[in-house]
XYZ file of C-alpha atoms in Angstrom:
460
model
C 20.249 -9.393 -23.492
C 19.414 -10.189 -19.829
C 18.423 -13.212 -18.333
C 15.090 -14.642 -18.266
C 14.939 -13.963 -14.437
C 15.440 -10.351 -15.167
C 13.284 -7.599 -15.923
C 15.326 -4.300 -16.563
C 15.755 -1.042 -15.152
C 14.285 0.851 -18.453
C 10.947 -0.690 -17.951
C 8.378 1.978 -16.846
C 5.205 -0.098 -16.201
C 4.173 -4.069 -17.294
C 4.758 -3.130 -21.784
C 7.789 -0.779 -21.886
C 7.676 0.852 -25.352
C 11.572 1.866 -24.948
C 13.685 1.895 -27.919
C 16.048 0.036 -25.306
C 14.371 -1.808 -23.337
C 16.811 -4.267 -21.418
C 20.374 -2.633 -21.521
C 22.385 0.086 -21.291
C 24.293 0.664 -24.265
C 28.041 2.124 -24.131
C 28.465 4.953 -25.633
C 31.562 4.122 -27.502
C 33.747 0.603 -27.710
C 36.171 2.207 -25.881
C 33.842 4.024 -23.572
C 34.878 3.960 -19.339
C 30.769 4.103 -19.068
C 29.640 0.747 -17.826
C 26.665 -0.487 -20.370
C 24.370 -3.114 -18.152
C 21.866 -1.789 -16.357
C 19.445 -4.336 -15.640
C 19.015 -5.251 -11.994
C 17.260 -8.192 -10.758
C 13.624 -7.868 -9.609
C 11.078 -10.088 -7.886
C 9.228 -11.471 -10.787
C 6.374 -12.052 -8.347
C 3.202 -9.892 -9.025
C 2.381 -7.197 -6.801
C 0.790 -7.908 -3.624
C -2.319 -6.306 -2.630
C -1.347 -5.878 1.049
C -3.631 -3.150 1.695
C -1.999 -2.354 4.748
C 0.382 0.386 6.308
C 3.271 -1.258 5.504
C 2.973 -1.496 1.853
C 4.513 1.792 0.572
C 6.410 0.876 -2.288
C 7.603 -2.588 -3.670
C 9.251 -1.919 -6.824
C 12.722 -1.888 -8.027
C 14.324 1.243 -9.466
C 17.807 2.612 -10.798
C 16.798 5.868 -8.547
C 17.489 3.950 -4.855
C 18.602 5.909 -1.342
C 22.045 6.290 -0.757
C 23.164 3.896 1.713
C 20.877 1.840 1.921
C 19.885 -1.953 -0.035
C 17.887 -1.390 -3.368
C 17.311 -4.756 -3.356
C 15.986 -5.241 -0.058
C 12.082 -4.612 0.660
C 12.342 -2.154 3.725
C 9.003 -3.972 4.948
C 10.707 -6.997 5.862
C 7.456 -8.957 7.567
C 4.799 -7.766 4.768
C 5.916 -11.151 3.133
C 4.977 -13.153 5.794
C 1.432 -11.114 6.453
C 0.546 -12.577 2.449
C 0.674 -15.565 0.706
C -1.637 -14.475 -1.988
C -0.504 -12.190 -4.947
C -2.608 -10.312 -7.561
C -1.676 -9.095 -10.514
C -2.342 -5.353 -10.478
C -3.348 -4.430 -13.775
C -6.237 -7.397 -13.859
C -9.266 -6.094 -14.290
C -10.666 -9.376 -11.755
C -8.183 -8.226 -8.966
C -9.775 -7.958 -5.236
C -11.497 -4.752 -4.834
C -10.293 -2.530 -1.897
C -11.795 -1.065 1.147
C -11.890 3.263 1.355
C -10.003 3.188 3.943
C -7.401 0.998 2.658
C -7.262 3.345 -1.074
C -6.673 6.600 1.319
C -2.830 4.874 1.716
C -2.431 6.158 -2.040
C -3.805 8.923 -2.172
C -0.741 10.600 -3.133
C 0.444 14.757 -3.606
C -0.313 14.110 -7.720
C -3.848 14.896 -6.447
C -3.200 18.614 -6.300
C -2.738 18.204 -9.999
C -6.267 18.766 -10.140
C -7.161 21.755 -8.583
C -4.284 22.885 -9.902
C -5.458 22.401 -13.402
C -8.629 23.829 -12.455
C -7.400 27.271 -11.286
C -5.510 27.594 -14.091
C -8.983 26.897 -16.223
C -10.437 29.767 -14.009
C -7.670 32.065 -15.000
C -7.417 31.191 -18.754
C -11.557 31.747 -18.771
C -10.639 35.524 -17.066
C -7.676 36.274 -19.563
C -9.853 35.305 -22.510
C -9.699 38.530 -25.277
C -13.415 37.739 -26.487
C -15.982 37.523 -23.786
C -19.196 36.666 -24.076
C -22.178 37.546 -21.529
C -21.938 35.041 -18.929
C -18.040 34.170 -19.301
C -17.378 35.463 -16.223
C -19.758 33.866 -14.118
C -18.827 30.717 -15.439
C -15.059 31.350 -14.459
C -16.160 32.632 -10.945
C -18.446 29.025 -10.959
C -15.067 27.059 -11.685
C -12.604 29.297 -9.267
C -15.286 28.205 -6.080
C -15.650 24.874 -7.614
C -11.790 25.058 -7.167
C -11.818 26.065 -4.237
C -14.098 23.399 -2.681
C -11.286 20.645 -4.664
C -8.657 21.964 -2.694
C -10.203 22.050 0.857
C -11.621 18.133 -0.413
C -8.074 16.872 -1.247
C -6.459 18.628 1.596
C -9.270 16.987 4.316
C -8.332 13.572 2.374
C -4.590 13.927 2.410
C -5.325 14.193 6.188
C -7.028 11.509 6.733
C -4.541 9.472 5.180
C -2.149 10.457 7.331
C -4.179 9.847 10.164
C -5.156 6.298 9.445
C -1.614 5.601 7.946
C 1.351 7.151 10.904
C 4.635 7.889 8.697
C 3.048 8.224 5.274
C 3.724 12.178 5.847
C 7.088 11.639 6.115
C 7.355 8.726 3.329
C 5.637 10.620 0.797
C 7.476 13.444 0.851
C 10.942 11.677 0.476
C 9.410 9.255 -1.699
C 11.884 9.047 -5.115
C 8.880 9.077 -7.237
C 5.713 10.827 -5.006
C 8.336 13.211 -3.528
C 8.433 15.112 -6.675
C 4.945 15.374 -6.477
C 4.927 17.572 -2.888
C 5.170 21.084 -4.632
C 2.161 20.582 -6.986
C 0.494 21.497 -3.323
C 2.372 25.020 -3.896
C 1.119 25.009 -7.376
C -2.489 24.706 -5.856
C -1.947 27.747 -4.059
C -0.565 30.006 -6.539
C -3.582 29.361 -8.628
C -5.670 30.186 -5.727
C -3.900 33.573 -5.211
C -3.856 34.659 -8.704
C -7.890 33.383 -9.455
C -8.995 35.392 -5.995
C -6.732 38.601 -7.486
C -9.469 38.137 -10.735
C -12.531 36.972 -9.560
C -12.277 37.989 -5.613
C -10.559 41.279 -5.245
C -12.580 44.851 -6.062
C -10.953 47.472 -7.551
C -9.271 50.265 -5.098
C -9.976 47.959 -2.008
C -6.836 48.773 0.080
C -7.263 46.175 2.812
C -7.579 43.504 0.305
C -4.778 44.895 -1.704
C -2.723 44.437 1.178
C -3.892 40.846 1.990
C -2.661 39.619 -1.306
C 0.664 41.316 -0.939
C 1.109 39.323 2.741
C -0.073 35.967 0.602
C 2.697 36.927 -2.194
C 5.287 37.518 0.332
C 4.211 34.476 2.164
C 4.199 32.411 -0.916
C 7.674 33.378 -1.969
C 9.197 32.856 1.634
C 7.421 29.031 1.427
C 8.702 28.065 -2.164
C 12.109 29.559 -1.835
C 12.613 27.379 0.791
C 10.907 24.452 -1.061
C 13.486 24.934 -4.010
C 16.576 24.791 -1.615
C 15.074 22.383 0.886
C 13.774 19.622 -1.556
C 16.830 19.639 -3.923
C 19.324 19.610 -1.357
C 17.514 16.648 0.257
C 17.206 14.624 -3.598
C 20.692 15.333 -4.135
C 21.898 13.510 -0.598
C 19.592 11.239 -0.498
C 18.900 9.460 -4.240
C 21.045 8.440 -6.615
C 19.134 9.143 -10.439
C 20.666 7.999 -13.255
C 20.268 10.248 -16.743
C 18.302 7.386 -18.136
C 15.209 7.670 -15.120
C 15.204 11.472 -15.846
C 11.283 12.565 -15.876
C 9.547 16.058 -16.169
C 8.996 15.717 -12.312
C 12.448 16.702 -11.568
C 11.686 20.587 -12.684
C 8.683 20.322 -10.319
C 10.563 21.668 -7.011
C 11.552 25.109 -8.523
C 8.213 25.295 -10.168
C 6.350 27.070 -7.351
C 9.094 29.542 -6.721
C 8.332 30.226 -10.681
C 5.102 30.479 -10.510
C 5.764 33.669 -8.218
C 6.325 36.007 -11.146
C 3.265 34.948 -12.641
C 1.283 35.805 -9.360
C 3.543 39.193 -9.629
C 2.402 39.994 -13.231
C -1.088 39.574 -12.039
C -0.979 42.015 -9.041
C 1.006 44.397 -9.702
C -1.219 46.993 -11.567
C -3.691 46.192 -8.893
C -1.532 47.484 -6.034
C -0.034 51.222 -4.854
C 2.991 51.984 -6.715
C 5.257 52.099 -3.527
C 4.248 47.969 -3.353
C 3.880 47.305 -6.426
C 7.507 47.786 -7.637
C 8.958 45.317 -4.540
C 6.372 42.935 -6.151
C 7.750 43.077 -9.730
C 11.121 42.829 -8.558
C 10.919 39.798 -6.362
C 8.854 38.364 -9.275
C 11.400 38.580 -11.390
C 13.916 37.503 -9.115
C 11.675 34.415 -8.689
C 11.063 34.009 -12.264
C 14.870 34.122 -13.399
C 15.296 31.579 -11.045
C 12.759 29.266 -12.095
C 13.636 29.372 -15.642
C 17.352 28.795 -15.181
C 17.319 25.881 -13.192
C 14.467 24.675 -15.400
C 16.679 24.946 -18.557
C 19.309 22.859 -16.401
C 16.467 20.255 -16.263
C 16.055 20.532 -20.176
C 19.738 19.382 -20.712
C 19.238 16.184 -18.513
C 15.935 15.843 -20.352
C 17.112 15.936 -23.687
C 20.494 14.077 -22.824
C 18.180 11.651 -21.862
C 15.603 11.287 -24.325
C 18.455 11.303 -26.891
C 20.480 8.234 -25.335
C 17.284 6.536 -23.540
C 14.416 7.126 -26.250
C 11.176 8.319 -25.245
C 9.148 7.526 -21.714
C 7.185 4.614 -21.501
C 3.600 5.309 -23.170
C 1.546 5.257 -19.595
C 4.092 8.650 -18.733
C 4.555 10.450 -21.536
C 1.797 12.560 -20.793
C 4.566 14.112 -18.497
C 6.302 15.588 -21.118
C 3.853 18.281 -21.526
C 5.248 19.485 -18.015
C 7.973 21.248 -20.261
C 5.826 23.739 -22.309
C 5.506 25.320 -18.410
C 8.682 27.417 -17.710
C 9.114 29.093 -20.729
C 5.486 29.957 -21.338
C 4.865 30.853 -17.562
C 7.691 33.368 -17.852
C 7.066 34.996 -21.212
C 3.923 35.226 -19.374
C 5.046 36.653 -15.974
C 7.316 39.160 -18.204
C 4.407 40.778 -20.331
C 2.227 41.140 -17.283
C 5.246 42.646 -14.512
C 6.156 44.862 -17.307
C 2.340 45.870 -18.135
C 2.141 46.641 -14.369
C 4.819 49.513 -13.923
C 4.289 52.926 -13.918
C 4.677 54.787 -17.223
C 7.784 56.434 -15.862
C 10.186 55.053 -13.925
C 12.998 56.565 -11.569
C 14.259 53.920 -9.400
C 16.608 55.571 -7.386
C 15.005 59.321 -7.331
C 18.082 60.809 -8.986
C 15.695 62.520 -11.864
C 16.451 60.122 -14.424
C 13.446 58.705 -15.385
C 13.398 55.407 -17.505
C 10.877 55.073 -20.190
C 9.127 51.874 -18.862
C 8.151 51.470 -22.810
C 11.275 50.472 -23.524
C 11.291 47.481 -20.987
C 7.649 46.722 -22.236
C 9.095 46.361 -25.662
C 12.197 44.218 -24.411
C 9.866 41.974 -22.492
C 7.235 41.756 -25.547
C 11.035 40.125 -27.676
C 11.720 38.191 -24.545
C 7.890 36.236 -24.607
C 7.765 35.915 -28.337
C 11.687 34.073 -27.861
C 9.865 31.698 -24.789
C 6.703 30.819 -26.886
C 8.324 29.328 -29.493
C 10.378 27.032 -27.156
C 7.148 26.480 -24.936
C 5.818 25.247 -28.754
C 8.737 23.303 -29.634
C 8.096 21.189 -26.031
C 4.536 21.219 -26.673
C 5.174 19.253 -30.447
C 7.605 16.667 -28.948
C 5.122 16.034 -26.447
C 1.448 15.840 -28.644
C 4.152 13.626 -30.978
C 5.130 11.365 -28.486
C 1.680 10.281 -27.110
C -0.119 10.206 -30.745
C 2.594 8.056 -31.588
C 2.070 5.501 -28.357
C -1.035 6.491 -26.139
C -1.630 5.614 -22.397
C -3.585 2.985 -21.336
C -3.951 3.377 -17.702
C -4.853 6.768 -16.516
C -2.045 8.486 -14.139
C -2.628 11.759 -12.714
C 0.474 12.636 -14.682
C -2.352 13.126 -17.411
C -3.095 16.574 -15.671
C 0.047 18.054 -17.562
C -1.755 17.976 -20.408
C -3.614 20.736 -18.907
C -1.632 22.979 -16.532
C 1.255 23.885 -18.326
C -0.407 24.208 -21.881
C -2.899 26.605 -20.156
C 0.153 29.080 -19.201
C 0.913 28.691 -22.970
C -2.241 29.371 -23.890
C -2.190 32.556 -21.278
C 0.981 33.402 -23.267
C -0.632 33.657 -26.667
C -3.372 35.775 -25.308
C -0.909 37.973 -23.790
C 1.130 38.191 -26.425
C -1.643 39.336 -28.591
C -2.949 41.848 -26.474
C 0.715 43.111 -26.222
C 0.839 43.406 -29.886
C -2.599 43.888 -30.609
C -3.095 41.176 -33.137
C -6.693 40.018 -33.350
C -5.388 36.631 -35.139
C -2.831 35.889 -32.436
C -5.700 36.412 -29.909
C -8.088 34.283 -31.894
C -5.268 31.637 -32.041
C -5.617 31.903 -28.193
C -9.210 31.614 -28.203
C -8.921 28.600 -29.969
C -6.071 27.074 -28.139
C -8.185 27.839 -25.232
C -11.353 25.884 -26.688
C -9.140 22.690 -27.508
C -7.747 23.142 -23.841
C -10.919 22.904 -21.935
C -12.069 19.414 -24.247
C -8.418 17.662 -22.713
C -9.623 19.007 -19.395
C -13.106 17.354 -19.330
C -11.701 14.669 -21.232
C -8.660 14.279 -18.104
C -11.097 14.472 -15.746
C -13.850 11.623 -17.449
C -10.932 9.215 -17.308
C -10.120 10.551 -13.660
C -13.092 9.841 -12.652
C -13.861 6.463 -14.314
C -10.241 5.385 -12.762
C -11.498 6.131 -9.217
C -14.620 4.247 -9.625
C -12.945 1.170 -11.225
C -9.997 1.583 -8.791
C -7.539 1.798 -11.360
C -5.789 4.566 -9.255
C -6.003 4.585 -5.175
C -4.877 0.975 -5.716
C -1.917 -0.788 -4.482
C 0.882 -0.522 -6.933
C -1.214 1.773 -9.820
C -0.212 5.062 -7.900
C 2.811 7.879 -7.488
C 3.867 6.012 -4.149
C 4.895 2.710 -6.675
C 8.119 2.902 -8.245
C 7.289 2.013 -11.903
C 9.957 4.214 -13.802
């Protein structure tokens, strides 16, 4: 075991609930893999310094390459404070506004990215009632006005705080965060295509094929630019593997899903470019996201589950596959009934591909449901605490599950599969009020915004 002095490198937060929770085990007597892994850490509490120069204090396996992991990169904030505070005590100093815009981090745009999705489950549900749709168009402006509020306040953090921009976005831990921005927007499109968009209104039409286009230029880029820069610049070890890591080839993903809602809006002479570059997209996004599932599972095997305050993470798994048996129902529901794709006369029967992509979803759910069980599992078996805005994947990615179901049913007209749905979807909307009480109560009792209790503090 380690030293007294040392805390290890498995420890997410202040209780780690690891099965291993100060060393590395080999993997074999004879194995060439070296087994310790805990690294010395300053045993001192975390300072409130308040100021711009206190990013991130912690100590984690994931460091930058070339540089000292043990070596604060804020060299004078020790000699600005004498006094330390522990961080989780409920008696610590209170902070200024000003001072809790330093973390306000990118997991914000979990939020209104939960809440679009809520606007587009309420539009996809298969049993309406008078007034449903009002109350969805209520939540997509309410949305709305969350975005334009959290992208005003991520500006005036970087206004009052120079080089947070920059140290947020290559931040090992908020970094990951950055394309839940992208996320934001795709709900935006896809909730303006159902609540904002008349039928046969061909300037709109074409507005929300320039956003599409737009999107999938932005996120392409995203999914090259951010990986190639994690992959030079940190060094992760399996055992610090997190959800988070699929999160950069999530918005590219997401652009099938804004595909299979557009399509069968738009002119067929657009609307098969669409379909194509959705699936494109979509391929993508599931292949590197089953990459991600190897590392996840390597790691949950050899490093046991998260630590209880993240392990409402997990549920960011149950996205890919049920986004994309999602995005395949809907592109294939929005070609033409016949199909000749290179005007030679042979015309395919776009049944048949309806049919293959009805297998395809009904193969995705069940993995979507198989992530979705080790999840609920792991955090009945060890709840959070402390409320993280990681708690928001307990809504987005179960509602494109939950989109999937409906789909699914409609696809095979099952009324029980589409109650199933309509259940699913009533169970979904109780974790997203109950999410956003505890969001809410964290604000007020600064429990997030806070120095150390945010996505800019290495804790895992």
């Amino acid at each position: 075991m380690g030293r007294p002095e040392e805390t290890s490198a498995w420890t997410d937060s202040v209780v780690s609930t690891r099965k291993n929770s100060e060393e590395w085990q080999p993997l074999g007597r004879n194995s060439a893999v070296p087994g310790h892994l805990s690294v010395k850490l300053d045993t001192r509490h975390a300072s409130v310094d308040h100021g711009r120069n206190s990013y991130s204090r912690s100590i984690t396996p994931a460091v930058e390459k070339g540089h000292d992991p043990f070596r604060d990169s804020d060299e004078d904030e020790d000699h600005e404070h004498k006094k330390h505070h522990d961080m989780f005590d409920p008696n610590r100093p209170k902070m200024a506004l000003k001072d809790r815009l330093h973390h306000f981090t990118w997991a914000w745009y979990t939020f209104p990215m939960s809440t679009g999705g809520l606007s587009l489950l309420i539009a996809a549900q298969p049993h309406k009632f008078p007034g449903l749709m009002e109350i969805g168009m209520t939540v997509y402006i309410i949305n709305i006005i969350l975005f334009v509020a959290i992208c005003s306040t991520m500006l005036l953090r970087f206004f009052f705080n120079p080089g947070d921009m920059s140290k947020s976005i290559t931040h090992e831990r908020e970094g990951f965060f950055f394309p839940t921005f992208f996320l934001s927007i795709a709900t935006l499109i896809t909730s303006t295509q159902r609540y904002a968009i008349p039928d046969n209104d061909e300037t709109l039409a074409w507005a929300i094929q320039v956003a599409f286009w737009g999107y999938v230029i932005l996120t392409l880029l995203l999914a090259v630019g951010q990986y190639s820069f994690v992959f030079a610049a940190h060094n992760f070890g399996l055992q610090t593997m997190m959800p988070t890591w699929i999160l950069p080839i999530f918005p590219i993903m997401l652009s099938g899903t804004i595909a299979s809602v557009i399509a069968d809006t738009q002119p067929e002479i657009a609307a098969i470019p669409i379909i194509v570059g959705g699936l494109t997209c979509q391929g993508l996004g599931l292949s590197v996201a089953v990459l991600m599932y190897a590392h996840m599972v390597g790691r949950l095997m050899s490093a046991g589950l998260p630590n209880r305050e993240h392990r409402p993470g997990l549920f960011m798994n149950v996205g890919p596959p049920s986004f994309t048996a999602l995005a395949l129902i809907g592109m294939a529901n929005g070609l033409p009934d016949s199909l000749d794709p290179d005007l030679d006369g042979i015309v395919i029967n776009t049944g048949i591909i309806r049919t293959m992509a009805l297998m395809s979803g009904i193969f995705l759910w069940a993995l979507a449901a198989w992530w979705w069980g080790i999840a609920i599992v792991a955090v009945l078996q060890s709840p959070p605490v402390y409320f993280h805005l990681g708690w928001w994947a307990m809504v987005f990615p179960n509602t494109g599950w939950i989109l999937a179901t409906i789909s699914l049913g409609n696809a095979m007209s099952s009324e029980p599969v589409k109650w199933m749905g309509t259940g699913m979807s009533i169970v979904l909307v109780i974790t997203y009020f109950y999410v956003l009480f505890n969001h809410v109560k964290a604000v007020i009792k600064q429990d997030i915004m806070y120095t150390g209790r945010d996505e800019d503090f290495n804790d895992h």
